């Protein structure tokens, strides 16, 4: 018998998982009742819970739950069991999406298999927010059904809620919602924000519109929907004359309708909005090009597959990849295709669509990874002699960007985590300290850029808004480059989006132009002590100039090396556009890979429809892996999850949250941590501590996980391995990883049981080495005085030092142990290249440059 809902409810990370589990529980309970076992009270409680939960989904919806309750009251347990079983099967298989209009209580997935083969209509749900009764709701649904055609590329069902709070819950809980129609004058408060769903509605606690008039609720809700689910098309139905609509309302909604207008126009507009998002300009152009008969008198013998499929020796290559890959391989930029370097057709449109999806002003595709994207941005914006504040433990491409541009880097120090041989992120106080030192030394006007990695390799995420505000307070025209190589997915989670570069750029640009902010700034300045630096930027001087580079292929659907550059720069056209295009030309191949570009186009379509759902699942699976390892007695004996409290020092965690899961409390309020803390932890990054096994991270990764069980992991440290969940991770993958860890635990038990005294002593020594005898982390000492930009002021000429090493007579070759002896004798050494103490290509440290 399943546990009661009061016990199991806290075990679920989100409402969708609670819903799924509740239906599974109900199926077990009613099956037991059908077998003359079980407790009718438990079934009644589950049905009561589902009556609330199903308010936010079109299928099966509240009406079906009400009919199930009637079956339970009449004790028709056999019919109830059949009906519940079919609903659960339809939910699991997704059969209700094939033809939602014909779905009945007694139709299962097998009844729709033939329809699924005939029609590949994409299913979505339309949320109507209007205070109407049940009869009016059914009339609305019937009228909309009349306009649908089987030839439509998309099919939808209608969901009606009657309050603002219910609308927000539906949008966050229900991933199928792709359009929202808001009617004039809906109330705010819902009766369903407490009870069974209370643990999942805390996100909305900070939203209080109770003081607003009902007439203003529609536009306010439209704005809030844009914050929670910006990809959802928003429509407004009102009686207010056009002259009475303010500009913000007109901008908030895709289209405004009047009650007297025909519903058919609304129906067609909804389908058109979905069709426009579904469009993939470059992928579609490439598909059409590949279908054309073609004579190739150009480069690439592999084009059309002729050099492969006609070969006697490499046909297996063609058979492995299939013909479509070669049909789409071409050097042509005409004939319906486009040039990445000077796009005017489908590539230009594809990049514009990506800009819309990621919230930028401009977006550019890159086919040779974020390494090149980083160098493009730095070259475009930084001139020789400019000062760049940069986190020292960043990707190598940033260091080489400093070399190419001739910038004077000021290296910022991330807080160390010596216990795990890791670095965290750069504290804001340290950044401001460096800026103040530059200001004191008369070098502030030379500061051009702040370059930070967000999130870090290990998942530490900056409070982007706080950093930008307090840095702009000192240097109001500074350019921000946020390396979001591992964070492209974050824009499709409401919680994580708050810490993305594009979201914050748009938010601050809007904020600094309000009268409220200007008054707040004047009050802030008036309250400063003599010599105290402001923490709010001057609205008369501040310029929002933000760039983000994303390795789309790392966390979203894209071919390897697929990357994007997102720009939110109010001075881009006036100051940087020409230089940016020159830098783009410099680092972008004239033979861009069309498959990578097509995958970026398709990946954009996916996140605009499924991003909210898939990212939520990736986060949930990351949480589930944490819980599994921390709760399983055998796994806890050998492994541990490195917690938030261990990765982020207490002084940077204002919320006080120590971890994402505990056996006593379940899931904490992570929204609070992401809203308040200086640093948050990406829940899709899971660091597994291996120190208790006596096995170092590299050995555990290579000999145990990869070689023996074919499990790939992200990275290692001396005593940990980093697992990462993403939108492609499945529950089956998690189950396999859990099985492997249990098998390894069994092997470790057997190993230890067979140790003699000497072996056990050696084993304990290895554990002590990994857990207690922590080696010092490498650190950047300083720039040699010959390469300082200005004595006593941060920043050095890394380019001059680098190219001096090109001349052999300037160099002396010393082994590392010899270097230490020479330095101990008092002699100064200057590194002629980057010193990388660990074999991780994605990190590099400079010493004694």
PDB file of N, CA and C in Angstrom, residues 204-252:
ATOM      1  N   UNK A 204       5.486  32.265  -6.067  1.00  0.00           N
ATOM      2  CA  UNK A 204       4.576  33.393  -6.283  1.00  0.00           C
ATOM      3  C   UNK A 204       4.355  34.225  -5.028  1.00  0.00           C
ATOM      4  N   UNK A 205       4.981  33.834  -3.910  1.00  0.00           N
ATOM      5  CA  UNK A 205       4.724  34.548  -2.662  1.00  0.00           C
ATOM      6  C   UNK A 205       5.131  36.013  -2.739  1.00  0.00           C
ATOM      7  N   UNK A 206       6.128  36.295  -3.569  1.00  0.00           N
ATOM      8  CA  UNK A 206       6.615  37.676  -3.664  1.00  0.00           C
ATOM      9  C   UNK A 206       5.767  38.528  -4.608  1.00  0.00           C
ATOM     10  N   UNK A 207       4.778  37.911  -5.235  1.00  0.00           N
ATOM     11  CA  UNK A 207       3.899  38.647  -6.151  1.00  0.00           C
ATOM     12  C   UNK A 207       2.598  38.960  -5.433  1.00  0.00           C
ATOM     13  N   UNK A 208       2.345  40.200  -5.209  1.00  0.00           N
ATOM     14  CA  UNK A 208       1.125  40.616  -4.515  1.00  0.00           C
ATOM     15  C   UNK A 208       0.460  41.740  -5.306  1.00  0.00           C
ATOM     16  N   UNK A 209      -0.635  41.398  -5.939  1.00  0.00           N
ATOM     17  CA  UNK A 209      -1.389  42.395  -6.705  1.00  0.00           C
ATOM     18  C   UNK A 209      -2.721  42.702  -6.034  1.00  0.00           C
ATOM     19  N   UNK A 210      -2.821  42.317  -4.758  1.00  0.00           N
ATOM     20  CA  UNK A 210      -4.112  42.461  -4.083  1.00  0.00           C
ATOM     21  C   UNK A 210      -4.555  43.925  -3.993  1.00  0.00           C
ATOM     22  N   UNK A 211      -3.610  44.861  -4.043  1.00  0.00           N
ATOM     23  CA  UNK A 211      -3.980  46.267  -3.969  1.00  0.00           C
ATOM     24  C   UNK A 211      -4.357  46.874  -5.299  1.00  0.00           C
ATOM     25  N   UNK A 212      -4.229  46.090  -6.367  1.00  0.00           N
ATOM     26  CA  UNK A 212      -4.531  46.592  -7.709  1.00  0.00           C
ATOM     27  C   UNK A 212      -6.017  46.409  -8.041  1.00  0.00           C
ATOM     28  N   UNK A 213      -6.533  47.270  -8.895  1.00  0.00           N
ATOM     29  CA  UNK A 213      -7.929  47.160  -9.312  1.00  0.00           C
ATOM     30  C   UNK A 213      -8.101  45.984 -10.264  1.00  0.00           C
ATOM     31  N   UNK A 214      -9.288  45.426 -10.323  1.00  0.00           N
ATOM     32  CA  UNK A 214      -9.541  44.294 -11.219  1.00  0.00           C
ATOM     33  C   UNK A 214      -9.344  44.692 -12.674  1.00  0.00           C
ATOM     34  N   UNK A 215      -9.621  45.937 -12.993  1.00  0.00           N
ATOM     35  CA  UNK A 215      -9.476  46.379 -14.380  1.00  0.00           C
ATOM     36  C   UNK A 215      -8.031  46.373 -14.846  1.00  0.00           C
ATOM     37  N   UNK A 216      -7.082  46.442 -13.892  1.00  0.00           N
ATOM     38  CA  UNK A 216      -5.675  46.457 -14.270  1.00  0.00           C
ATOM     39  C   UNK A 216      -5.046  45.073 -14.238  1.00  0.00           C
ATOM     40  N   UNK A 217      -5.790  44.057 -13.795  1.00  0.00           N
ATOM     41  CA  UNK A 217      -5.222  42.724 -13.620  1.00  0.00           C
ATOM     42  C   UNK A 217      -4.764  42.102 -14.944  1.00  0.00           C
ATOM     43  N   UNK A 218      -5.518  42.329 -16.008  1.00  0.00           N
ATOM     44  CA  UNK A 218      -5.158  41.731 -17.298  1.00  0.00           C
ATOM     45  C   UNK A 218      -3.776  42.144 -17.769  1.00  0.00           C
ATOM     46  N   UNK A 219      -3.514  43.445 -17.915  1.00  0.00           N
ATOM     47  CA  UNK A 219      -2.175  43.880 -18.324  1.00  0.00           C
ATOM     48  C   UNK A 219      -1.083  43.475 -17.350  1.00  0.00           C
ATOM     49  N   UNK A 220      -1.379  43.541 -16.031  1.00  0.00           N
ATOM     50  CA  UNK A 220      -0.371  43.142 -15.047  1.00  0.00           C
ATOM     51  C   UNK A 220      -0.041  41.658 -15.176  1.00  0.00           C
ATOM     52  N   UNK A 221      -1.065  40.829 -15.374  1.00  0.00           N
ATOM     53  CA  UNK A 221      -0.838  39.399 -15.553  1.00  0.00           C
ATOM     54  C   UNK A 221      -0.026  39.140 -16.814  1.00  0.00           C
ATOM     55  N   UNK A 222      -0.325  39.876 -17.881  1.00  0.00           N
ATOM     56  CA  UNK A 222       0.443  39.705 -19.115  1.00  0.00           C
ATOM     57  C   UNK A 222       1.911  39.968 -18.911  1.00  0.00           C
ATOM     58  N   UNK A 223       2.223  41.006 -18.111  1.00  0.00           N
ATOM     59  CA  UNK A 223       3.621  41.320 -17.824  1.00  0.00           C
ATOM     60  C   UNK A 223       4.275  40.225 -16.990  1.00  0.00           C
ATOM     61  N   UNK A 224       3.544  39.700 -16.005  1.00  0.00           N
ATOM     62  CA  UNK A 224       4.099  38.647 -15.147  1.00  0.00           C
ATOM     63  C   UNK A 224       4.306  37.355 -15.939  1.00  0.00           C
ATOM     64  N   UNK A 225       3.379  37.025 -16.825  1.00  0.00           N
ATOM     65  CA  UNK A 225       3.539  35.845 -17.678  1.00  0.00           C
ATOM     66  C   UNK A 225       4.829  35.959 -18.486  1.00  0.00           C
ATOM     67  N   UNK A 226       5.120  37.168 -18.977  1.00  0.00           N
ATOM     68  CA  UNK A 226       6.346  37.386 -19.733  1.00  0.00           C
ATOM     69  C   UNK A 226       7.598  37.148 -18.910  1.00  0.00           C
ATOM     70  N   UNK A 227       7.488  37.335 -17.601  1.00  0.00           N
ATOM     71  CA  UNK A 227       8.640  37.090 -16.729  1.00  0.00           C
ATOM     72  C   UNK A 227       8.816  35.603 -16.427  1.00  0.00           C
ATOM     73  N   UNK A 228       7.715  34.886 -16.249  1.00  0.00           N
ATOM     74  CA  UNK A 228       7.794  33.473 -15.906  1.00  0.00           C
ATOM     75  C   UNK A 228       7.956  32.581 -17.131  1.00  0.00           C
ATOM     76  N   UNK A 229       7.216  32.877 -18.190  1.00  0.00           N
ATOM     77  CA  UNK A 229       7.266  32.048 -19.404  1.00  0.00           C
ATOM     78  C   UNK A 229       7.316  32.973 -20.622  1.00  0.00           C
ATOM     79  N   UNK A 230       8.456  33.624 -20.897  1.00  0.00           N
ATOM     80  CA  UNK A 230       8.508  34.620 -21.977  1.00  0.00           C
ATOM     81  C   UNK A 230       8.234  34.045 -23.351  1.00  0.00           C
ATOM     82  N   UNK A 231       8.400  32.727 -23.519  1.00  0.00           N
ATOM     83  CA  UNK A 231       8.176  32.123 -24.836  1.00  0.00           C
ATOM     84  C   UNK A 231       6.697  31.970 -25.170  1.00  0.00           C
ATOM     85  N   UNK A 232       5.828  32.032 -24.172  1.00  0.00           N
ATOM     86  CA  UNK A 232       4.398  31.823 -24.380  1.00  0.00           C
ATOM     87  C   UNK A 232       3.788  33.048 -25.065  1.00  0.00           C
ATOM     88  N   UNK A 233       3.000  32.816 -26.120  1.00  0.00           N
ATOM     89  CA  UNK A 233       2.300  33.908 -26.813  1.00  0.00           C
ATOM     90  C   UNK A 233       1.183  34.442 -25.920  1.00  0.00           C
ATOM     91  N   UNK A 234       1.109  35.772 -25.803  1.00  0.00           N
ATOM     92  CA  UNK A 234       0.120  36.387 -24.925  1.00  0.00           C
ATOM     93  C   UNK A 234      -0.871  37.213 -25.746  1.00  0.00           C
ATOM     94  N   UNK A 235      -2.164  37.023 -25.443  1.00  0.00           N
ATOM     95  CA  UNK A 235      -3.247  37.753 -26.115  1.00  0.00           C
ATOM     96  C   UNK A 235      -4.166  38.342 -25.045  1.00  0.00           C
ATOM     97  N   UNK A 236      -4.739  39.488 -25.384  1.00  0.00           N
ATOM     98  CA  UNK A 236      -5.584  40.199 -24.425  1.00  0.00           C
ATOM     99  C   UNK A 236      -6.943  40.448 -25.053  1.00  0.00           C
ATOM    100  N   UNK A 237      -7.998  40.129 -24.300  1.00  0.00           N
ATOM    101  CA  UNK A 237      -9.369  40.374 -24.757  1.00  0.00           C
ATOM    102  C   UNK A 237      -9.981  41.414 -23.831  1.00  0.00           C
ATOM    103  N   UNK A 238     -10.435  42.528 -24.395  1.00  0.00           N
ATOM    104  CA  UNK A 238     -10.890  43.645 -23.572  1.00  0.00           C
ATOM    105  C   UNK A 238     -12.001  44.419 -24.268  1.00  0.00           C
ATOM    106  N   UNK A 239     -12.624  45.312 -23.531  1.00  0.00           N
ATOM    107  CA  UNK A 239     -13.584  46.267 -24.092  1.00  0.00           C
ATOM    108  C   UNK A 239     -13.026  47.681 -24.086  1.00  0.00           C
ATOM    109  N   UNK A 240     -11.815  47.857 -23.549  1.00  0.00           N
ATOM    110  CA  UNK A 240     -11.213  49.188 -23.449  1.00  0.00           C
ATOM    111  C   UNK A 240     -10.925  49.744 -24.842  1.00  0.00           C
ATOM    112  N   UNK A 241     -11.341  50.957 -25.140  1.00  0.00           N
ATOM    113  CA  UNK A 241     -11.024  51.540 -26.460  1.00  0.00           C
ATOM    114  C   UNK A 241      -9.520  51.614 -26.691  1.00  0.00           C
ATOM    115  N   UNK A 242      -9.114  51.578 -27.941  1.00  0.00           N
ATOM    116  CA  UNK A 242      -7.690  51.617 -28.273  1.00  0.00           C
ATOM    117  C   UNK A 242      -7.031  52.845 -27.659  1.00  0.00           C
ATOM    118  N   UNK A 243      -7.763  53.968 -27.656  1.00  0.00           N
ATOM    119  CA  UNK A 243      -7.197  55.202 -27.100  1.00  0.00           C
ATOM    120  C   UNK A 243      -6.970  55.105 -25.597  1.00  0.00           C
ATOM    121  N   UNK A 244      -7.636  54.122 -24.948  1.00  0.00           N
ATOM    122  CA  UNK A 244      -7.480  53.962 -23.508  1.00  0.00           C
ATOM    123  C   UNK A 244      -6.399  52.978 -23.111  1.00  0.00           C
ATOM    124  N   UNK A 245      -5.772  52.311 -24.104  1.00  0.00           N
ATOM    125  CA  UNK A 245      -4.718  51.335 -23.818  1.00  0.00           C
ATOM    126  C   UNK A 245      -3.364  52.039 -23.765  1.00  0.00           C
ATOM    127  N   UNK A 246      -2.634  51.785 -22.689  1.00  0.00           N
ATOM    128  CA  UNK A 246      -1.326  52.427 -22.567  1.00  0.00           C
ATOM    129  C   UNK A 246      -0.289  51.659 -23.384  1.00  0.00           C
ATOM    130  N   UNK A 247       0.838  52.307 -23.654  1.00  0.00           N
ATOM    131  CA  UNK A 247       1.873  51.712 -24.501  1.00  0.00           C
ATOM    132  C   UNK A 247       2.374  50.377 -23.963  1.00  0.00           C
ATOM    133  N   UNK A 248       2.545  50.288 -22.643  1.00  0.00           N
ATOM    134  CA  UNK A 248       3.081  49.053 -22.065  1.00  0.00           C
ATOM    135  C   UNK A 248       2.142  47.879 -22.319  1.00  0.00           C
ATOM    136  N   UNK A 249       0.828  48.125 -22.312  1.00  0.00           N
ATOM    137  CA  UNK A 249      -0.128  47.053 -22.606  1.00  0.00           C
ATOM    138  C   UNK A 249      -0.008  46.617 -24.057  1.00  0.00           C
ATOM    139  N   UNK A 250       0.120  47.550 -24.953  1.00  0.00           N
ATOM    140  CA  UNK A 250       0.252  47.217 -26.375  1.00  0.00           C
ATOM    141  C   UNK A 250       1.522  46.413 -26.636  1.00  0.00           C
ATOM    142  N   UNK A 251       2.606  46.716 -25.898  1.00  0.00           N
ATOM    143  CA  UNK A 251       3.862  46.001 -26.083  1.00  0.00           C
ATOM    144  C   UNK A 251       3.844  44.624 -25.427  1.00  0.00           C
ATOM    145  N   UNK A 252       3.056  44.480 -24.364  1.00  0.00           N
ATOM    146  CA  UNK A 252       3.044  43.229 -23.606  1.00  0.00           C
ATOM    147  C   UNK A 252       2.418  42.090 -24.396  1.00  0.00           C
TER     148      UNK A 252
END
